[in-house]
PDB file of C-alpha atoms in Angstrom:
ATOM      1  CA  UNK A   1       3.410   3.076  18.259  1.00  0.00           C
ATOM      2  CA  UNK A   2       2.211   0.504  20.039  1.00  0.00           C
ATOM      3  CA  UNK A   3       1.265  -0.579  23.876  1.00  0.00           C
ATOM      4  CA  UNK A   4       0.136  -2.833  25.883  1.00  0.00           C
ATOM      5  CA  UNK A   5      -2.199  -1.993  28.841  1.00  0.00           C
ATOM      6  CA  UNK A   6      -3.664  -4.226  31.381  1.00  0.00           C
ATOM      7  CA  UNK A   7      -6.459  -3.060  34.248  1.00  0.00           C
ATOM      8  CA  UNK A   8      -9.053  -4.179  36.693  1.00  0.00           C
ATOM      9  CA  UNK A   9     -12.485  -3.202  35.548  1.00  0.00           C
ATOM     10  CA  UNK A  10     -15.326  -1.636  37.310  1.00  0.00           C
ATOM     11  CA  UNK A  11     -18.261  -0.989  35.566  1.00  0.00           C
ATOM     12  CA  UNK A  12     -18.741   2.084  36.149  1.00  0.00           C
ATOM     13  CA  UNK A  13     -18.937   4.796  33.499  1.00  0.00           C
ATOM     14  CA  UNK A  14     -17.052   7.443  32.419  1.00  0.00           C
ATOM     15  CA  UNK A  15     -13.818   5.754  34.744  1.00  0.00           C
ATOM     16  CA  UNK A  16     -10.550   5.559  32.299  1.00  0.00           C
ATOM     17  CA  UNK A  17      -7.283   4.255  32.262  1.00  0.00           C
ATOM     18  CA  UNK A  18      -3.752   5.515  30.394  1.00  0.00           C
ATOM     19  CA  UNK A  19      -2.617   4.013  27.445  1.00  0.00           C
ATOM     20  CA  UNK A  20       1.023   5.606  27.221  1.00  0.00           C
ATOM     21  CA  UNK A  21       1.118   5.712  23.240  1.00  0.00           C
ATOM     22  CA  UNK A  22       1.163   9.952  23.592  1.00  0.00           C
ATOM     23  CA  UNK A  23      -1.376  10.241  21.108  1.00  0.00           C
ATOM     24  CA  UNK A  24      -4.261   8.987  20.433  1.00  0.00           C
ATOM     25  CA  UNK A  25      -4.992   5.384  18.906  1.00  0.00           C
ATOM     26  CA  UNK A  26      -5.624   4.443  15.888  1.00  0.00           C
ATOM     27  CA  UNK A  27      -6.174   0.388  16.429  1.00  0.00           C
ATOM     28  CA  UNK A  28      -7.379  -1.003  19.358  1.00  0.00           C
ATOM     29  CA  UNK A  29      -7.344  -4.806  20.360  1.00  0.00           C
ATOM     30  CA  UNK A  30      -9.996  -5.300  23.977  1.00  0.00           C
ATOM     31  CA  UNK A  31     -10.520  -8.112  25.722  1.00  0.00           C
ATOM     32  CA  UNK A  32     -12.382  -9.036  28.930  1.00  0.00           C
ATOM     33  CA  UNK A  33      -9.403 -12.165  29.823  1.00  0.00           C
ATOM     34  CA  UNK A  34     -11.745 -14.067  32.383  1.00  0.00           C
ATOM     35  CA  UNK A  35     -15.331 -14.097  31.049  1.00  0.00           C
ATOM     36  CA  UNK A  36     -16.417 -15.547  27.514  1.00  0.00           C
ATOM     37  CA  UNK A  37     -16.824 -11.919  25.631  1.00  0.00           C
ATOM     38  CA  UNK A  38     -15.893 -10.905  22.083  1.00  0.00           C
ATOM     39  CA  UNK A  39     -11.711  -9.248  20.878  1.00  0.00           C
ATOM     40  CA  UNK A  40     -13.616  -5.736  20.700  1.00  0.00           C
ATOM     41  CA  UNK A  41     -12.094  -3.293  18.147  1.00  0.00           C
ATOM     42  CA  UNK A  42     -11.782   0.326  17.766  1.00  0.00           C
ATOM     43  CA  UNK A  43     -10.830   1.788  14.427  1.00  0.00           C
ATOM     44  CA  UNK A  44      -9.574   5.627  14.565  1.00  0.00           C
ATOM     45  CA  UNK A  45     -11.579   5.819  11.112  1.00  0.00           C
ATOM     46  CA  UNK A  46     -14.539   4.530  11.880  1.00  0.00           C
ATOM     47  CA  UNK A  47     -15.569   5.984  14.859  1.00  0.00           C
ATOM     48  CA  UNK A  48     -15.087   9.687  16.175  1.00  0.00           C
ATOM     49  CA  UNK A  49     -17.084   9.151  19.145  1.00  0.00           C
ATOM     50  CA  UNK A  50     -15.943   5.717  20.201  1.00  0.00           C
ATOM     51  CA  UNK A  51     -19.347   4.268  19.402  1.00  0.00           C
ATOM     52  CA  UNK A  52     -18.508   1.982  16.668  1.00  0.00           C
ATOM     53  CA  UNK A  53     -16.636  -1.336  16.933  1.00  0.00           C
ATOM     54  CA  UNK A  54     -15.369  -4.305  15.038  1.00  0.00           C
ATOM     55  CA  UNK A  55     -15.287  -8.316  16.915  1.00  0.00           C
ATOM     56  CA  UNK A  56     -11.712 -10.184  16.032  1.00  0.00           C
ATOM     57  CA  UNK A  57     -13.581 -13.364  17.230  1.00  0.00           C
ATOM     58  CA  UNK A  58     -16.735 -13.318  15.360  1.00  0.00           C
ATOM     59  CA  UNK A  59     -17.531 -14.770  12.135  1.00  0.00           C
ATOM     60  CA  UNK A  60     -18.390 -12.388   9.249  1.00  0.00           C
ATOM     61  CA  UNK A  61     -19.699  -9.806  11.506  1.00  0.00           C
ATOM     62  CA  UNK A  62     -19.457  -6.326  10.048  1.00  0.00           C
ATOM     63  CA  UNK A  63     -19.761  -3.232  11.900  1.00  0.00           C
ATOM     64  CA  UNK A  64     -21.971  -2.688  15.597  1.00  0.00           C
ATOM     65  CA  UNK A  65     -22.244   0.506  17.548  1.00  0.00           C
ATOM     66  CA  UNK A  66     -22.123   0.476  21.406  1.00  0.00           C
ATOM     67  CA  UNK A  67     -22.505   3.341  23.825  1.00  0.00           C
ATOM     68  CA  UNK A  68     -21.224   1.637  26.487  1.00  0.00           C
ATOM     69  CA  UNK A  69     -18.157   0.225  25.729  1.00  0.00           C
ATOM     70  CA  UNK A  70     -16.108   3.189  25.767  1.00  0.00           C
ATOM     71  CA  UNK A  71     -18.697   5.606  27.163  1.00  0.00           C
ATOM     72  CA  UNK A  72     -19.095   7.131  23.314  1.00  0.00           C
ATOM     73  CA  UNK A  73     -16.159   9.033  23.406  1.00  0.00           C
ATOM     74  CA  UNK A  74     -12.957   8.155  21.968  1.00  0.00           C
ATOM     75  CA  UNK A  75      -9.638   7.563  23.058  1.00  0.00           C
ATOM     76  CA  UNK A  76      -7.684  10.981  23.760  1.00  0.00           C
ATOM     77  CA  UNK A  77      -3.465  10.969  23.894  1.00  0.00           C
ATOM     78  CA  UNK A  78      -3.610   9.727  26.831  1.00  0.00           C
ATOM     79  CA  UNK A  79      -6.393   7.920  28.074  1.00  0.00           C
ATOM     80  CA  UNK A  80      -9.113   5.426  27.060  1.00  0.00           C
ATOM     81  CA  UNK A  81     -12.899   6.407  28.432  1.00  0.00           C
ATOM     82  CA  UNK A  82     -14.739   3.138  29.977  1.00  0.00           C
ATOM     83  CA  UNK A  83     -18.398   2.508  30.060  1.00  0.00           C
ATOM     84  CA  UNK A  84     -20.498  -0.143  32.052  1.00  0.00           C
ATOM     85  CA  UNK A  85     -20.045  -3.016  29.258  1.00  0.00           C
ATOM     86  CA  UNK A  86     -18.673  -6.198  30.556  1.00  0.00           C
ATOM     87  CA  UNK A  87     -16.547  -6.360  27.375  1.00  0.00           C
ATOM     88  CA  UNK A  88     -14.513  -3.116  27.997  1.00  0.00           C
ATOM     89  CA  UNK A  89     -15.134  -2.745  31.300  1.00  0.00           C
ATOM     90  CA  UNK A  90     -15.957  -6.303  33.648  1.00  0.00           C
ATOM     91  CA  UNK A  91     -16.455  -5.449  37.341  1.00  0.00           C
ATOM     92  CA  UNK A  92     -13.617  -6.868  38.630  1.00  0.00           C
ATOM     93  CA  UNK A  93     -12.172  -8.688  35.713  1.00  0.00           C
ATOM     94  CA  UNK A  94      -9.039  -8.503  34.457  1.00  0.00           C
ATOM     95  CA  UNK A  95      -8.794  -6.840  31.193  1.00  0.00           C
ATOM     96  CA  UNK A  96      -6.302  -6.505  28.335  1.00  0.00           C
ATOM     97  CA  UNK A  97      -5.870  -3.339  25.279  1.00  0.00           C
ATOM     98  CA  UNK A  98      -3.666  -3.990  22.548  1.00  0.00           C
ATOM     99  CA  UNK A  99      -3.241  -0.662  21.333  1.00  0.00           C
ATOM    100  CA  UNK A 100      -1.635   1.282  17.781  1.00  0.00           C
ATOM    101  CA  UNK A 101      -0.538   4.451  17.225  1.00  0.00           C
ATOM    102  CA  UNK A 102       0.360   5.119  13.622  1.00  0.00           C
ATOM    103  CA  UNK A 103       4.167   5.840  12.923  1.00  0.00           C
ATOM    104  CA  UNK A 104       5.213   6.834   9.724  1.00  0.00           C
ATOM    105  CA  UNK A 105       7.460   3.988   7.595  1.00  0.00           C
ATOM    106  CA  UNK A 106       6.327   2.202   9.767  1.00  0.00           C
ATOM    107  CA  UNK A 107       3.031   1.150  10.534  1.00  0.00           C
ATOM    108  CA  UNK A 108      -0.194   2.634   8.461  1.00  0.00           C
ATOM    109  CA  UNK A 109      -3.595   2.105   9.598  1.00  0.00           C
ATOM    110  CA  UNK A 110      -6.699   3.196   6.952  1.00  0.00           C
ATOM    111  CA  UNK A 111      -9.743   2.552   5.331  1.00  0.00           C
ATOM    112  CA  UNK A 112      -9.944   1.752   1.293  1.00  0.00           C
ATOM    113  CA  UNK A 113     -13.033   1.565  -0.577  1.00  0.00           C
ATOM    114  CA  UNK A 114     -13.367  -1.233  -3.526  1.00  0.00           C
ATOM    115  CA  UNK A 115     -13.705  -1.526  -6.833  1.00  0.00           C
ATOM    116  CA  UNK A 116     -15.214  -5.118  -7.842  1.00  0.00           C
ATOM    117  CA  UNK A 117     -12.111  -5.059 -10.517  1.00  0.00           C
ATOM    118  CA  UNK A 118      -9.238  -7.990 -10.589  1.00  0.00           C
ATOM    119  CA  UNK A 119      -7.617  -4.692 -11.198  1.00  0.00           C
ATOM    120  CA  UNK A 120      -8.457  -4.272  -8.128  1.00  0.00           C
ATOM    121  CA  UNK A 121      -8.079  -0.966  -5.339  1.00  0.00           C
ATOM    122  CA  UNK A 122      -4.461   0.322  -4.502  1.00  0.00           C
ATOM    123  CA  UNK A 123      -3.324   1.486  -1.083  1.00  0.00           C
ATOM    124  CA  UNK A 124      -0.260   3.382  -0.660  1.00  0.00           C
ATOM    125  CA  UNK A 125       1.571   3.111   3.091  1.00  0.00           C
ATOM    126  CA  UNK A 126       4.338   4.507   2.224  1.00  0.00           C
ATOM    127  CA  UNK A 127       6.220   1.372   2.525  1.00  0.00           C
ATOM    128  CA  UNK A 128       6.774  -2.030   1.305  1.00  0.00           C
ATOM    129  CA  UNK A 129       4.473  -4.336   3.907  1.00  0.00           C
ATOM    130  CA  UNK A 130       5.487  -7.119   5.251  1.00  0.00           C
ATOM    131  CA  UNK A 131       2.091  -7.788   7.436  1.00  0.00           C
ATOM    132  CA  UNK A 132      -1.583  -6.911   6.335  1.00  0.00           C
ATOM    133  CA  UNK A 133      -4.596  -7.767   7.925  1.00  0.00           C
ATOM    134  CA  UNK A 134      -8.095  -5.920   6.335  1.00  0.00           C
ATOM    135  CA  UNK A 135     -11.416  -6.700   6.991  1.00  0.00           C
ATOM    136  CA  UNK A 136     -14.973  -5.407   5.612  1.00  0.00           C
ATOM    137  CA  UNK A 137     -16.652  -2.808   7.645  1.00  0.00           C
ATOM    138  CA  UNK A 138     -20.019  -2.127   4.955  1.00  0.00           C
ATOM    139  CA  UNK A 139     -21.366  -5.609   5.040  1.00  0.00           C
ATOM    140  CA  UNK A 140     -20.330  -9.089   6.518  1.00  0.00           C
ATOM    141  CA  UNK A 141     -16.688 -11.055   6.097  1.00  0.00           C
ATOM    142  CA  UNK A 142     -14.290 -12.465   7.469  1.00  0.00           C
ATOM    143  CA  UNK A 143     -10.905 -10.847   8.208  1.00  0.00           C
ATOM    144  CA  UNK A 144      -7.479 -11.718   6.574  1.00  0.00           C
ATOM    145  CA  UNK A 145      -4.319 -11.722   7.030  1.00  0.00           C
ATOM    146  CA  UNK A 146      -1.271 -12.043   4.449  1.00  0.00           C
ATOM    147  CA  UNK A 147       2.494 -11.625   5.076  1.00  0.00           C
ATOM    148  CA  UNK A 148       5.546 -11.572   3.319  1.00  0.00           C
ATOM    149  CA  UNK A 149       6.966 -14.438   4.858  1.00  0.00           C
ATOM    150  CA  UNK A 150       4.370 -17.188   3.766  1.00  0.00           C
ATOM    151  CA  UNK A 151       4.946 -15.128   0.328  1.00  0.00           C
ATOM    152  CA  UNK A 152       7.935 -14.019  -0.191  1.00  0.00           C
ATOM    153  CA  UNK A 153       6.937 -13.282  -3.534  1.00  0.00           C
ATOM    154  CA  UNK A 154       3.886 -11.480  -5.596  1.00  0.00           C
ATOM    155  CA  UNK A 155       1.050 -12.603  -5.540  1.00  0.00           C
ATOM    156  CA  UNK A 156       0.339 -13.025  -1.882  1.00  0.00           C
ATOM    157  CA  UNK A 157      -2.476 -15.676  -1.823  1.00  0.00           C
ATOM    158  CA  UNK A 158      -2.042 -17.462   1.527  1.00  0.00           C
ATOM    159  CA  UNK A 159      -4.464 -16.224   4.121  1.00  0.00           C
ATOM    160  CA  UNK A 160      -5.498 -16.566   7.528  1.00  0.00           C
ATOM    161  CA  UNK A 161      -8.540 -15.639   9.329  1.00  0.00           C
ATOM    162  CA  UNK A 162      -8.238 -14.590  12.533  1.00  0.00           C
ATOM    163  CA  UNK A 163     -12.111 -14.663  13.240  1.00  0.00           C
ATOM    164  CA  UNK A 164     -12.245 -18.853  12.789  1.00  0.00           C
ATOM    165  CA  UNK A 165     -10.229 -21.702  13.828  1.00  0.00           C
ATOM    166  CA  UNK A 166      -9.665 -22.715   9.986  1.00  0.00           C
ATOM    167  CA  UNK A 167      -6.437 -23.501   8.638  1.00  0.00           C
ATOM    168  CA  UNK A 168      -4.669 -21.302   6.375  1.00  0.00           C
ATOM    169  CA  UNK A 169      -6.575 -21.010   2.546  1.00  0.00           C
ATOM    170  CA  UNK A 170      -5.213 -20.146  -0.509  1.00  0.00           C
ATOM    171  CA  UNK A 171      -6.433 -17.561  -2.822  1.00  0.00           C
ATOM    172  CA  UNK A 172      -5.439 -17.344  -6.168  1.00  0.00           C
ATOM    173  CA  UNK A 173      -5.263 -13.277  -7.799  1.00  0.00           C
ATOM    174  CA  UNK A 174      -5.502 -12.260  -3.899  1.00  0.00           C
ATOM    175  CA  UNK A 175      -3.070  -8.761  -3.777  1.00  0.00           C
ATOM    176  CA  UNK A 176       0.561  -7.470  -4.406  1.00  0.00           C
ATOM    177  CA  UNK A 177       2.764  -6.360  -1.977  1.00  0.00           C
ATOM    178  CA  UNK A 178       4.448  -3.349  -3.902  1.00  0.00           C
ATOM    179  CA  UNK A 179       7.185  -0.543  -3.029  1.00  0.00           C
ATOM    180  CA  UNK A 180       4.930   1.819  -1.198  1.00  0.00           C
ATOM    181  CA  UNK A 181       1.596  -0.145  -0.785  1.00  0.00           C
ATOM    182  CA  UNK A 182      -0.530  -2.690  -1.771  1.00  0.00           C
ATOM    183  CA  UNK A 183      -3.246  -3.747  -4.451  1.00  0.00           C
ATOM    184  CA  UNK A 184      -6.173  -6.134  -4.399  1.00  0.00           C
ATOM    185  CA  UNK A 185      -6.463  -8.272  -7.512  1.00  0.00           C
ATOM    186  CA  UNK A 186      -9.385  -9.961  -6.642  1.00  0.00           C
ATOM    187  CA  UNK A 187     -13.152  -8.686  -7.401  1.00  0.00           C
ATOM    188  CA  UNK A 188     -14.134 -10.860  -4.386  1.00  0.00           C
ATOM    189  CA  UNK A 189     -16.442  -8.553  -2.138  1.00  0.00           C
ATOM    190  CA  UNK A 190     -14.834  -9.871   1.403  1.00  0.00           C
ATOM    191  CA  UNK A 191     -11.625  -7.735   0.380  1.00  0.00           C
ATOM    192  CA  UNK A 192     -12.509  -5.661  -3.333  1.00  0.00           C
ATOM    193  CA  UNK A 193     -16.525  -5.242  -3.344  1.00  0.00           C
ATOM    194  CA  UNK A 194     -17.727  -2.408  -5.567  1.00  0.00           C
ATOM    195  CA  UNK A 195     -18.019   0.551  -3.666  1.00  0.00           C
ATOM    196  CA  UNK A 196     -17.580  -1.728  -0.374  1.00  0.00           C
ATOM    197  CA  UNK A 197     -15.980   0.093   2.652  1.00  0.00           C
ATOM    198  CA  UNK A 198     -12.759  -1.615   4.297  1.00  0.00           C
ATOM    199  CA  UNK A 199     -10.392  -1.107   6.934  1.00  0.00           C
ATOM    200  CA  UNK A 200      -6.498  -2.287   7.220  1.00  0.00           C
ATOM    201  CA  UNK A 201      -3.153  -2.522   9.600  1.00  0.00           C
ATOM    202  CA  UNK A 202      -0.414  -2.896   7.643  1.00  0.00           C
ATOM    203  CA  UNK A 203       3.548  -2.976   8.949  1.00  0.00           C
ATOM    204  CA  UNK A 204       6.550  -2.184   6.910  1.00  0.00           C
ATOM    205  CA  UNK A 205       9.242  -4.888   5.709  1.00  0.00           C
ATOM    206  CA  UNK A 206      12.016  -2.250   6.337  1.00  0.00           C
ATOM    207  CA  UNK A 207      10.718   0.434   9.129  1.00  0.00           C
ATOM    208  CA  UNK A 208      12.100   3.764   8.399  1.00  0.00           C
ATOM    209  CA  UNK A 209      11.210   4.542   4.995  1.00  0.00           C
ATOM    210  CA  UNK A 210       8.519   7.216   4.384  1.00  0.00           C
ATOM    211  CA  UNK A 211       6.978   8.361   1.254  1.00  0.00           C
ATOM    212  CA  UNK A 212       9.846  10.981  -0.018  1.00  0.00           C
ATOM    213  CA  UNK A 213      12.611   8.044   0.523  1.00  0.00           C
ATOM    214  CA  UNK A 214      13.759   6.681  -2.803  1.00  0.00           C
ATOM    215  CA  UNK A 215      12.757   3.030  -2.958  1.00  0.00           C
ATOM    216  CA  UNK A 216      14.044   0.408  -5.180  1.00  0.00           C
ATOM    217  CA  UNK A 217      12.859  -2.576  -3.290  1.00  0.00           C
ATOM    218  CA  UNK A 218       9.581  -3.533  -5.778  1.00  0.00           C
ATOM    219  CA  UNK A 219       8.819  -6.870  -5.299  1.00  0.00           C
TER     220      UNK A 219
END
């Protein structure tokens, strides 16, 4: 479920290249490597045309539409479609796709709506996570990450934000890691917002599992 996949660009539109997953993305991770451009990323859920896009890199940004990044059409299961943007495409310039595929007990990759509770929205996965990173797509803020590693136990408050060059913070009533999922228990509106959309990655702690397994392993 996941590949790596380097290229040349050209700027020219409608040219593609493989990403060897077999089926089609879900996450997608871009980056121009030579020029000073934006971590571009494609969502499976937000975007069935390849038009709208997330930045890693960029502070609080929520979500942008672009025709020309991927030519507005979305990745098939085999290729990605290029268009004439120097983020996705560079004439000459050596580019980079991190790129996910979904596989079941093993990684899940979503949206979630919130709730503005402490008793906050659940997600199930299927699995117990050990790695979560989720990040507001209806309105500006930054994105997180939490692990089970920094927390090895409930609640998982340390966080890092990929989009700044901040240390790690720690937030109290943040979420839970449980058996098959996870739950915000926050009503802050960068991860729990009433009625504010969100998107996740999350990766199990013990790949395999799927939602029929019996699980006793409830943190």
């Amino acid at each position: 479920g996941f590949s790596i996949v380097s290229y040349t660009g050209n700027a020219t539109a409608g040219s593609t290249v493989g990403h060897g997953l077999g089926v089609k993305p879900d996450f997608m991770i871009l980056r121009n490597r030579p020029d000073t451009t934006n971590w571009i990323v494609y969502h499976s859920k937000l975007s069935t045309d390849g038009q709208s896009f997330l930045e890693l890199n960029e502070t609080q940004d929520g979500l942008s539409t672009s025709t020309t990044l991927y030519n507005s059409t979305a990745p098939s299961s085999s290729i990605i479609t290029l268009g004439t943007n120097n983020a996705s495409n560079g004439n000459g310039d050596a580019m980079i796709v991190y790129a996910f595929s979904e596989v079941p007990g093993f990684s899940k990759i979503g949206t979630y709506k919130g709730n503005g509770n402490a008793n906050g929205s659940y997600v199930n996965v299927g699995f117990r996570p050990a790695w979560v990173m989720f990040k507001k797509t209806s309105g500006t803020g930054n994105w997180f990450i939490v692990d089970n590693k920094r927390d090895p136990f409930n609640e998982c408050t340390r966080d890092l934000y990929p989009n700044t060059t901040g240390a790690e913070t720690n937030n109290a009533n943040f979420v839970d890691f449980l058996s098959n999922g996870f739950k915000l228990r926050t009503t802050g509106s960068a991860v729990n917002g009433s009625g504010g959309n969100y998107i996740y990655i999350a990766f199990a702690e013990q790949p395999g599992l799927t939602p029929y397994d019996t699980q006793t392993n409830a943190r």
